[in-house]
Amino acid sequence: MLVYPCGLDVSSRSLTFLAARLREHRRRVGSRWRRLPVGRQALLVLAHLRNGTTYAQLAAGFEVGTSTVYRYINEAVELLAALAPTLEEAVRTASRKAYVLIDGTLLPIDRIAADRPFYSGKHKRHGVNVQVLADPFGRLLWASPALPGAVHDVRAAREHGIVDALTEVGIACWADKGYRVAGGTVRTPYWGRWDTLSAGQQAVNRSHAKIRALVEQAVATLKSWRLLRKLRCSTSRITALVQAVLTLRLASSA
């Protein structure tokens, strides 16, 4: 396999943060020798998460075995996922905002047609449903654990306890029509065909759409990590990957 230098569009703050966490972990478990120092391991993990670089390609580039790459990535992902904010922590952060935005996104997975629970009829493809909370400026605050793609957004929000958590502290939440029966403090547009709505309702819906549209920035931030654009791993690992990316994103923007 040929090897060539390649750039990585990730801030140095992410590399420094991850390297520090890995160094603490190695000291805690008493690891005396590794094939790669913490800085190189952190770079390897970031290349996998950001660019979706395969284990074989990373093994060739970093001159280690494929199994070593697998262990290094799993180790780092578990450390990062454990540092991701919980919903309660995210709600406390959101309580200092005027309101929050919510939306669901489908992360595509490599699955056969028989895996019906993961098939999204809305998107016509297999994937997992991840709920995203953003602040009024479209900055990512929280990403939920992954649920099968067949789960509707409003059901996912309820299962994660998002609606109850926001309602309990009285935070207004702007959402699209898919959340119209969510209740609580979730605000959705008027339902119905555009030509059947009154002029006032149409004006409200236009205003609502302008506010809610900023949540797409948070979704795009999550999917800028290319590994999440086409997941080929076990579905049981997806939540940890999403939480790891969330931790890195929040650390780099702190």
PDB file of N, CA and C in Angstrom, residues 143-212:
ATOM      1  N   ALA A 143     -25.966  15.704  21.558  1.00  0.00           N
ATOM      2  CA  ALA A 143     -26.434  14.713  20.581  1.00  0.00           C
ATOM      3  C   ALA A 143     -26.844  13.470  21.346  1.00  0.00           C
ATOM      4  N   SER A 144     -27.951  12.893  20.973  1.00  0.00           N
ATOM      5  CA  SER A 144     -28.526  11.773  21.714  1.00  0.00           C
ATOM      6  C   SER A 144     -27.875  10.446  21.354  1.00  0.00           C
ATOM      7  N   PRO A 145     -28.113   9.420  22.169  1.00  0.00           N
ATOM      8  CA  PRO A 145     -27.758   8.062  21.747  1.00  0.00           C
ATOM      9  C   PRO A 145     -28.510   7.698  20.472  1.00  0.00           C
ATOM     10  N   ALA A 146     -27.965   6.761  19.735  1.00  0.00           N
ATOM     11  CA  ALA A 146     -28.557   6.382  18.454  1.00  0.00           C
ATOM     12  C   ALA A 146     -29.703   5.397  18.636  1.00  0.00           C
ATOM     13  N   LEU A 147     -30.790   5.643  17.908  1.00  0.00           N
ATOM     14  CA  LEU A 147     -31.925   4.721  17.859  1.00  0.00           C
ATOM     15  C   LEU A 147     -32.101   4.238  16.422  1.00  0.00           C
ATOM     16  N   PRO A 148     -32.759   3.097  16.206  1.00  0.00           N
ATOM     17  CA  PRO A 148     -32.977   2.624  14.831  1.00  0.00           C
ATOM     18  C   PRO A 148     -33.644   3.681  13.957  1.00  0.00           C
ATOM     19  N   GLY A 149     -33.298   3.698  12.679  1.00  0.00           N
ATOM     20  CA  GLY A 149     -33.796   4.718  11.767  1.00  0.00           C
ATOM     21  C   GLY A 149     -35.295   4.737  11.589  1.00  0.00           C
ATOM     22  N   ALA A 150     -35.980   3.640  11.897  1.00  0.00           N
ATOM     23  CA  ALA A 150     -37.432   3.595  11.759  1.00  0.00           C
ATOM     24  C   ALA A 150     -38.145   4.397  12.838  1.00  0.00           C
ATOM     25  N   VAL A 151     -37.424   4.793  13.885  1.00  0.00           N
ATOM     26  CA  VAL A 151     -38.034   5.551  14.979  1.00  0.00           C
ATOM     27  C   VAL A 151     -38.271   6.988  14.533  1.00  0.00           C
ATOM     28  N   HIS A 152     -39.496   7.478  14.718  1.00  0.00           N
ATOM     29  CA  HIS A 152     -39.849   8.844  14.340  1.00  0.00           C
ATOM     30  C   HIS A 152     -39.213   9.838  15.313  1.00  0.00           C
ATOM     31  N   ASP A 153     -38.993  11.061  14.841  1.00  0.00           N
ATOM     32  CA  ASP A 153     -38.323  12.080  15.654  1.00  0.00           C
ATOM     33  C   ASP A 153     -39.030  12.342  16.986  1.00  0.00           C
ATOM     34  N   VAL A 154     -40.337  12.481  16.961  1.00  0.00           N
ATOM     35  CA  VAL A 154     -41.040  12.815  18.200  1.00  0.00           C
ATOM     36  C   VAL A 154     -40.974  11.653  19.188  1.00  0.00           C
ATOM     37  N   ARG A 155     -41.026  10.439  18.684  1.00  0.00           N
ATOM     38  CA  ARG A 155     -40.891   9.273  19.568  1.00  0.00           C
ATOM     39  C   ARG A 155     -39.492   9.219  20.166  1.00  0.00           C
ATOM     40  N   ALA A 156     -38.481   9.503  19.338  1.00  0.00           N
ATOM     41  CA  ALA A 156     -37.106   9.505  19.821  1.00  0.00           C
ATOM     42  C   ALA A 156     -36.914  10.555  20.912  1.00  0.00           C
ATOM     43  N   ALA A 157     -37.477  11.753  20.694  1.00  0.00           N
ATOM     44  CA  ALA A 157     -37.359  12.826  21.688  1.00  0.00           C
ATOM     45  C   ALA A 157     -37.991  12.424  23.013  1.00  0.00           C
ATOM     46  N   ARG A 158     -39.098  11.720  22.942  1.00  0.00           N
ATOM     47  CA  ARG A 158     -39.758  11.271  24.167  1.00  0.00           C
ATOM     48  C   ARG A 158     -38.965  10.169  24.857  1.00  0.00           C
ATOM     49  N   GLU A 159     -38.454   9.227  24.074  1.00  0.00           N
ATOM     50  CA  GLU A 159     -37.712   8.113  24.665  1.00  0.00           C
ATOM     51  C   GLU A 159     -36.450   8.599  25.367  1.00  0.00           C
ATOM     52  N   HIS A 160     -35.822   9.611  24.814  1.00  0.00           N
ATOM     53  CA  HIS A 160     -34.625  10.158  25.449  1.00  0.00           C
ATOM     54  C   HIS A 160     -34.958  11.074  26.628  1.00  0.00           C
ATOM     55  N   GLY A 161     -36.231  11.437  26.781  1.00  0.00           N
ATOM     56  CA  GLY A 161     -36.622  12.323  27.864  1.00  0.00           C
ATOM     57  C   GLY A 161     -36.335  13.786  27.598  1.00  0.00           C
ATOM     58  N   ILE A 162     -36.141  14.144  26.331  1.00  0.00           N
ATOM     59  CA  ILE A 162     -35.786  15.523  25.982  1.00  0.00           C
ATOM     60  C   ILE A 162     -36.932  16.476  26.279  1.00  0.00           C
ATOM     61  N   VAL A 163     -38.132  16.103  25.872  1.00  0.00           N
ATOM     62  CA  VAL A 163     -39.288  16.984  26.055  1.00  0.00           C
ATOM     63  C   VAL A 163     -39.536  17.244  27.541  1.00  0.00           C
ATOM     64  N   ASP A 164     -39.520  16.201  28.332  1.00  0.00           N
ATOM     65  CA  ASP A 164     -39.759  16.361  29.774  1.00  0.00           C
ATOM     66  C   ASP A 164     -38.667  17.198  30.431  1.00  0.00           C
ATOM     67  N   ALA A 165     -37.420  16.974  30.037  1.00  0.00           N
ATOM     68  CA  ALA A 165     -36.298  17.712  30.639  1.00  0.00           C
ATOM     69  C   ALA A 165     -36.389  19.201  30.332  1.00  0.00           C
ATOM     70  N   LEU A 166     -36.731  19.546  29.096  1.00  0.00           N
ATOM     71  CA  LEU A 166     -36.845  20.960  28.719  1.00  0.00           C
ATOM     72  C   LEU A 166     -38.063  21.599  29.367  1.00  0.00           C
ATOM     73  N   THR A 167     -39.162  20.857  29.441  1.00  0.00           N
ATOM     74  CA  THR A 167     -40.389  21.385  30.041  1.00  0.00           C
ATOM     75  C   THR A 167     -40.206  21.620  31.529  1.00  0.00           C
ATOM     76  N   GLU A 168     -39.471  20.756  32.187  1.00  0.00           N
ATOM     77  CA  GLU A 168     -39.272  20.869  33.629  1.00  0.00           C
ATOM     78  C   GLU A 168     -38.587  22.170  34.016  1.00  0.00           C
ATOM     79  N   VAL A 169     -37.666  22.633  33.178  1.00  0.00           N
ATOM     80  CA  VAL A 169     -36.963  23.889  33.483  1.00  0.00           C
ATOM     81  C   VAL A 169     -37.533  25.060  32.683  1.00  0.00           C
ATOM     82  N   GLY A 170     -38.563  24.813  31.885  1.00  0.00           N
ATOM     83  CA  GLY A 170     -39.255  25.888  31.180  1.00  0.00           C
ATOM     84  C   GLY A 170     -38.497  26.507  30.019  1.00  0.00           C
ATOM     85  N   ILE A 171     -37.718  25.706  29.319  1.00  0.00           N
ATOM     86  CA  ILE A 171     -36.956  26.219  28.180  1.00  0.00           C
ATOM     87  C   ILE A 171     -37.770  26.029  26.900  1.00  0.00           C
ATOM     88  N   ALA A 172     -37.995  27.106  26.184  1.00  0.00           N
ATOM     89  CA  ALA A 172     -38.703  27.002  24.913  1.00  0.00           C
ATOM     90  C   ALA A 172     -37.832  26.278  23.892  1.00  0.00           C
ATOM     91  N   CYS A 173     -38.464  25.426  23.105  1.00  0.00           N
ATOM     92  CA  CYS A 173     -37.728  24.620  22.133  1.00  0.00           C
ATOM     93  C   CYS A 173     -38.433  24.712  20.780  1.00  0.00           C
ATOM     94  N   TRP A 174     -37.696  25.129  19.760  1.00  0.00           N
ATOM     95  CA  TRP A 174     -38.265  25.291  18.422  1.00  0.00           C
ATOM     96  C   TRP A 174     -37.967  24.044  17.601  1.00  0.00           C
ATOM     97  N   ALA A 175     -39.005  23.525  16.962  1.00  0.00           N
ATOM     98  CA  ALA A 175     -38.874  22.279  16.217  1.00  0.00           C
ATOM     99  C   ALA A 175     -39.708  22.325  14.951  1.00  0.00           C
ATOM    100  N   ASP A 176     -39.501  21.344  14.068  1.00  0.00           N
ATOM    101  CA  ASP A 176     -40.288  21.297  12.834  1.00  0.00           C
ATOM    102  C   ASP A 176     -41.602  20.544  13.070  1.00  0.00           C
ATOM    103  N   LYS A 177     -42.358  20.345  12.003  1.00  0.00           N
ATOM    104  CA  LYS A 177     -43.693  19.748  12.129  1.00  0.00           C
ATOM    105  C   LYS A 177     -43.652  18.304  12.616  1.00  0.00           C
ATOM    106  N   GLY A 178     -42.514  17.665  12.498  1.00  0.00           N
ATOM    107  CA  GLY A 178     -42.403  16.290  12.947  1.00  0.00           C
ATOM    108  C   GLY A 178     -42.570  16.134  14.449  1.00  0.00           C
ATOM    109  N   TYR A 179     -42.503  17.246  15.186  1.00  0.00           N
ATOM    110  CA  TYR A 179     -42.636  17.214  16.648  1.00  0.00           C
ATOM    111  C   TYR A 179     -43.961  17.798  17.108  1.00  0.00           C
ATOM    112  N   ARG A 180     -44.940  17.912  16.221  1.00  0.00           N
ATOM    113  CA  ARG A 180     -46.143  18.671  16.526  1.00  0.00           C
ATOM    114  C   ARG A 180     -46.967  18.095  17.678  1.00  0.00           C
ATOM    115  N   VAL A 181     -46.805  16.812  18.012  1.00  0.00           N
ATOM    116  CA  VAL A 181     -47.563  16.231  19.127  1.00  0.00           C
ATOM    117  C   VAL A 181     -46.675  16.028  20.352  1.00  0.00           C
ATOM    118  N   ALA A 182     -45.518  16.661  20.358  1.00  0.00           N
ATOM    119  CA  ALA A 182     -44.575  16.460  21.463  1.00  0.00           C
ATOM    120  C   ALA A 182     -45.092  17.063  22.768  1.00  0.00           C
ATOM    121  N   GLY A 183     -45.747  18.217  22.672  1.00  0.00           N
ATOM    122  CA  GLY A 183     -46.258  18.872  23.870  1.00  0.00           C
ATOM    123  C   GLY A 183     -45.156  19.591  24.633  1.00  0.00           C
ATOM    124  N   GLY A 184     -45.426  19.904  25.904  1.00  0.00           N
ATOM    125  CA  GLY A 184     -44.440  20.611  26.713  1.00  0.00           C
ATOM    126  C   GLY A 184     -44.131  21.990  26.164  1.00  0.00           C
ATOM    127  N   THR A 185     -42.859  22.349  26.160  1.00  0.00           N
ATOM    128  CA  THR A 185     -42.438  23.669  25.679  1.00  0.00           C
ATOM    129  C   THR A 185     -41.978  23.631  24.226  1.00  0.00           C
ATOM    130  N   VAL A 186     -42.229  22.533  23.545  1.00  0.00           N
ATOM    131  CA  VAL A 186     -41.826  22.408  22.142  1.00  0.00           C
ATOM    132  C   VAL A 186     -42.782  23.206  21.263  1.00  0.00           C
ATOM    133  N   ARG A 187     -42.233  24.090  20.470  1.00  0.00           N
ATOM    134  CA  ARG A 187     -43.032  24.946  19.582  1.00  0.00           C
ATOM    135  C   ARG A 187     -42.857  24.480  18.143  1.00  0.00           C
ATOM    136  N   THR A 188     -43.968  24.251  17.483  1.00  0.00           N
ATOM    137  CA  THR A 188     -43.949  23.792  16.102  1.00  0.00           C
ATOM    138  C   THR A 188     -44.788  24.723  15.224  1.00  0.00           C
ATOM    139  N   PRO A 189     -44.586  24.676  13.904  1.00  0.00           N
ATOM    140  CA  PRO A 189     -45.378  25.523  13.007  1.00  0.00           C
ATOM    141  C   PRO A 189     -46.842  25.088  12.973  1.00  0.00           C
ATOM    142  N   TYR A 190     -47.672  25.969  12.423  1.00  0.00           N
ATOM    143  CA  TYR A 190     -49.070  25.590  12.200  1.00  0.00           C
ATOM    144  C   TYR A 190     -49.121  24.460  11.182  1.00  0.00           C
ATOM    145  N   TRP A 191     -50.017  23.513  11.418  1.00  0.00           N
ATOM    146  CA  TRP A 191     -50.131  22.338  10.553  1.00  0.00           C
ATOM    147  C   TRP A 191     -51.164  22.583   9.473  1.00  0.00           C
ATOM    148  N   GLY A 192     -50.878  22.115   8.264  1.00  0.00           N
ATOM    149  CA  GLY A 192     -51.838  22.224   7.174  1.00  0.00           C
ATOM    150  C   GLY A 192     -51.189  22.688   5.888  1.00  0.00           C
ATOM    151  N   ARG A 193     -51.917  22.539   4.805  1.00  0.00           N
ATOM    152  CA  ARG A 193     -51.424  23.023   3.513  1.00  0.00           C
ATOM    153  C   ARG A 193     -51.259  24.533   3.553  1.00  0.00           C
ATOM    154  N   TRP A 194     -50.257  25.015   2.839  1.00  0.00           N
ATOM    155  CA  TRP A 194     -49.938  26.441   2.890  1.00  0.00           C
ATOM    156  C   TRP A 194     -51.129  27.300   2.455  1.00  0.00           C
ATOM    157  N   ASP A 195     -51.837  26.864   1.414  1.00  0.00           N
ATOM    158  CA  ASP A 195     -52.933  27.694   0.903  1.00  0.00           C
ATOM    159  C   ASP A 195     -54.175  27.653   1.793  1.00  0.00           C
ATOM    160  N   THR A 196     -54.174  26.750   2.791  1.00  0.00           N
ATOM    161  CA  THR A 196     -55.316  26.712   3.717  1.00  0.00           C
ATOM    162  C   THR A 196     -55.057  27.505   4.990  1.00  0.00           C
ATOM    163  N   LEU A 197     -53.823  27.986   5.175  1.00  0.00           N
ATOM    164  CA  LEU A 197     -53.478  28.757   6.370  1.00  0.00           C
ATOM    165  C   LEU A 197     -53.844  30.221   6.174  1.00  0.00           C
ATOM    166  N   SER A 198     -54.192  30.884   7.258  1.00  0.00           N
ATOM    167  CA  SER A 198     -54.487  32.314   7.194  1.00  0.00           C
ATOM    168  C   SER A 198     -53.198  33.093   6.988  1.00  0.00           C
ATOM    169  N   ALA A 199     -53.330  34.363   6.641  1.00  0.00           N
ATOM    170  CA  ALA A 199     -52.146  35.202   6.428  1.00  0.00           C
ATOM    171  C   ALA A 199     -51.303  35.274   7.700  1.00  0.00           C
ATOM    172  N   GLY A 200     -51.980  35.350   8.853  1.00  0.00           N
ATOM    173  CA  GLY A 200     -51.262  35.405  10.125  1.00  0.00           C
ATOM    174  C   GLY A 200     -50.507  34.108  10.394  1.00  0.00           C
ATOM    175  N   GLN A 201     -51.129  32.977  10.107  1.00  0.00           N
ATOM    176  CA  GLN A 201     -50.478  31.681  10.322  1.00  0.00           C
ATOM    177  C   GLN A 201     -49.284  31.504   9.374  1.00  0.00           C
ATOM    178  N   GLN A 202     -49.449  31.975   8.141  1.00  0.00           N
ATOM    179  CA  GLN A 202     -48.331  31.891   7.195  1.00  0.00           C
ATOM    180  C   GLN A 202     -47.153  32.745   7.664  1.00  0.00           C
ATOM    181  N   ALA A 203     -47.436  33.912   8.212  1.00  0.00           N
ATOM    182  CA  ALA A 203     -46.376  34.787   8.726  1.00  0.00           C
ATOM    183  C   ALA A 203     -45.656  34.124   9.902  1.00  0.00           C
ATOM    184  N   VAL A 204     -46.432  33.482  10.781  1.00  0.00           N
ATOM    185  CA  VAL A 204     -45.843  32.776  11.925  1.00  0.00           C
ATOM    186  C   VAL A 204     -44.948  31.648  11.438  1.00  0.00           C
ATOM    187  N   ASN A 205     -45.415  30.894  10.464  1.00  0.00           N
ATOM    188  CA  ASN A 205     -44.627  29.771   9.952  1.00  0.00           C
ATOM    189  C   ASN A 205     -43.337  30.235   9.278  1.00  0.00           C
ATOM    190  N   ARG A 206     -43.394  31.370   8.582  1.00  0.00           N
ATOM    191  CA  ARG A 206     -42.177  31.894   7.954  1.00  0.00           C
ATOM    192  C   ARG A 206     -41.167  32.300   9.019  1.00  0.00           C
ATOM    193  N   SER A 207     -41.645  32.966  10.054  1.00  0.00           N
ATOM    194  CA  SER A 207     -40.767  33.367  11.152  1.00  0.00           C
ATOM    195  C   SER A 207     -40.192  32.149  11.867  1.00  0.00           C
ATOM    196  N   HIS A 208     -41.041  31.160  12.085  1.00  0.00           N
ATOM    197  CA  HIS A 208     -40.610  29.928  12.752  1.00  0.00           C
ATOM    198  C   HIS A 208     -39.512  29.231  11.941  1.00  0.00           C
ATOM    199  N   ALA A 209     -39.698  29.179  10.632  1.00  0.00           N
ATOM    200  CA  ALA A 209     -38.732  28.504   9.772  1.00  0.00           C
ATOM    201  C   ALA A 209     -37.370  29.194   9.822  1.00  0.00           C
ATOM    202  N   LYS A 210     -37.356  30.528   9.893  1.00  0.00           N
ATOM    203  CA  LYS A 210     -36.089  31.268   9.950  1.00  0.00           C
ATOM    204  C   LYS A 210     -35.342  30.968  11.247  1.00  0.00           C
ATOM    205  N   ILE A 211     -36.081  30.871  12.337  1.00  0.00           N
ATOM    206  CA  ILE A 211     -35.449  30.577  13.626  1.00  0.00           C
ATOM    207  C   ILE A 211     -34.943  29.141  13.654  1.00  0.00           C
ATOM    208  N   ARG A 212     -35.799  28.210  13.243  1.00  0.00           N
ATOM    209  CA  ARG A 212     -35.464  26.794  13.360  1.00  0.00           C
ATOM    210  C   ARG A 212     -34.378  26.364  12.385  1.00  0.00           C
TER     211      ARG A 212
END
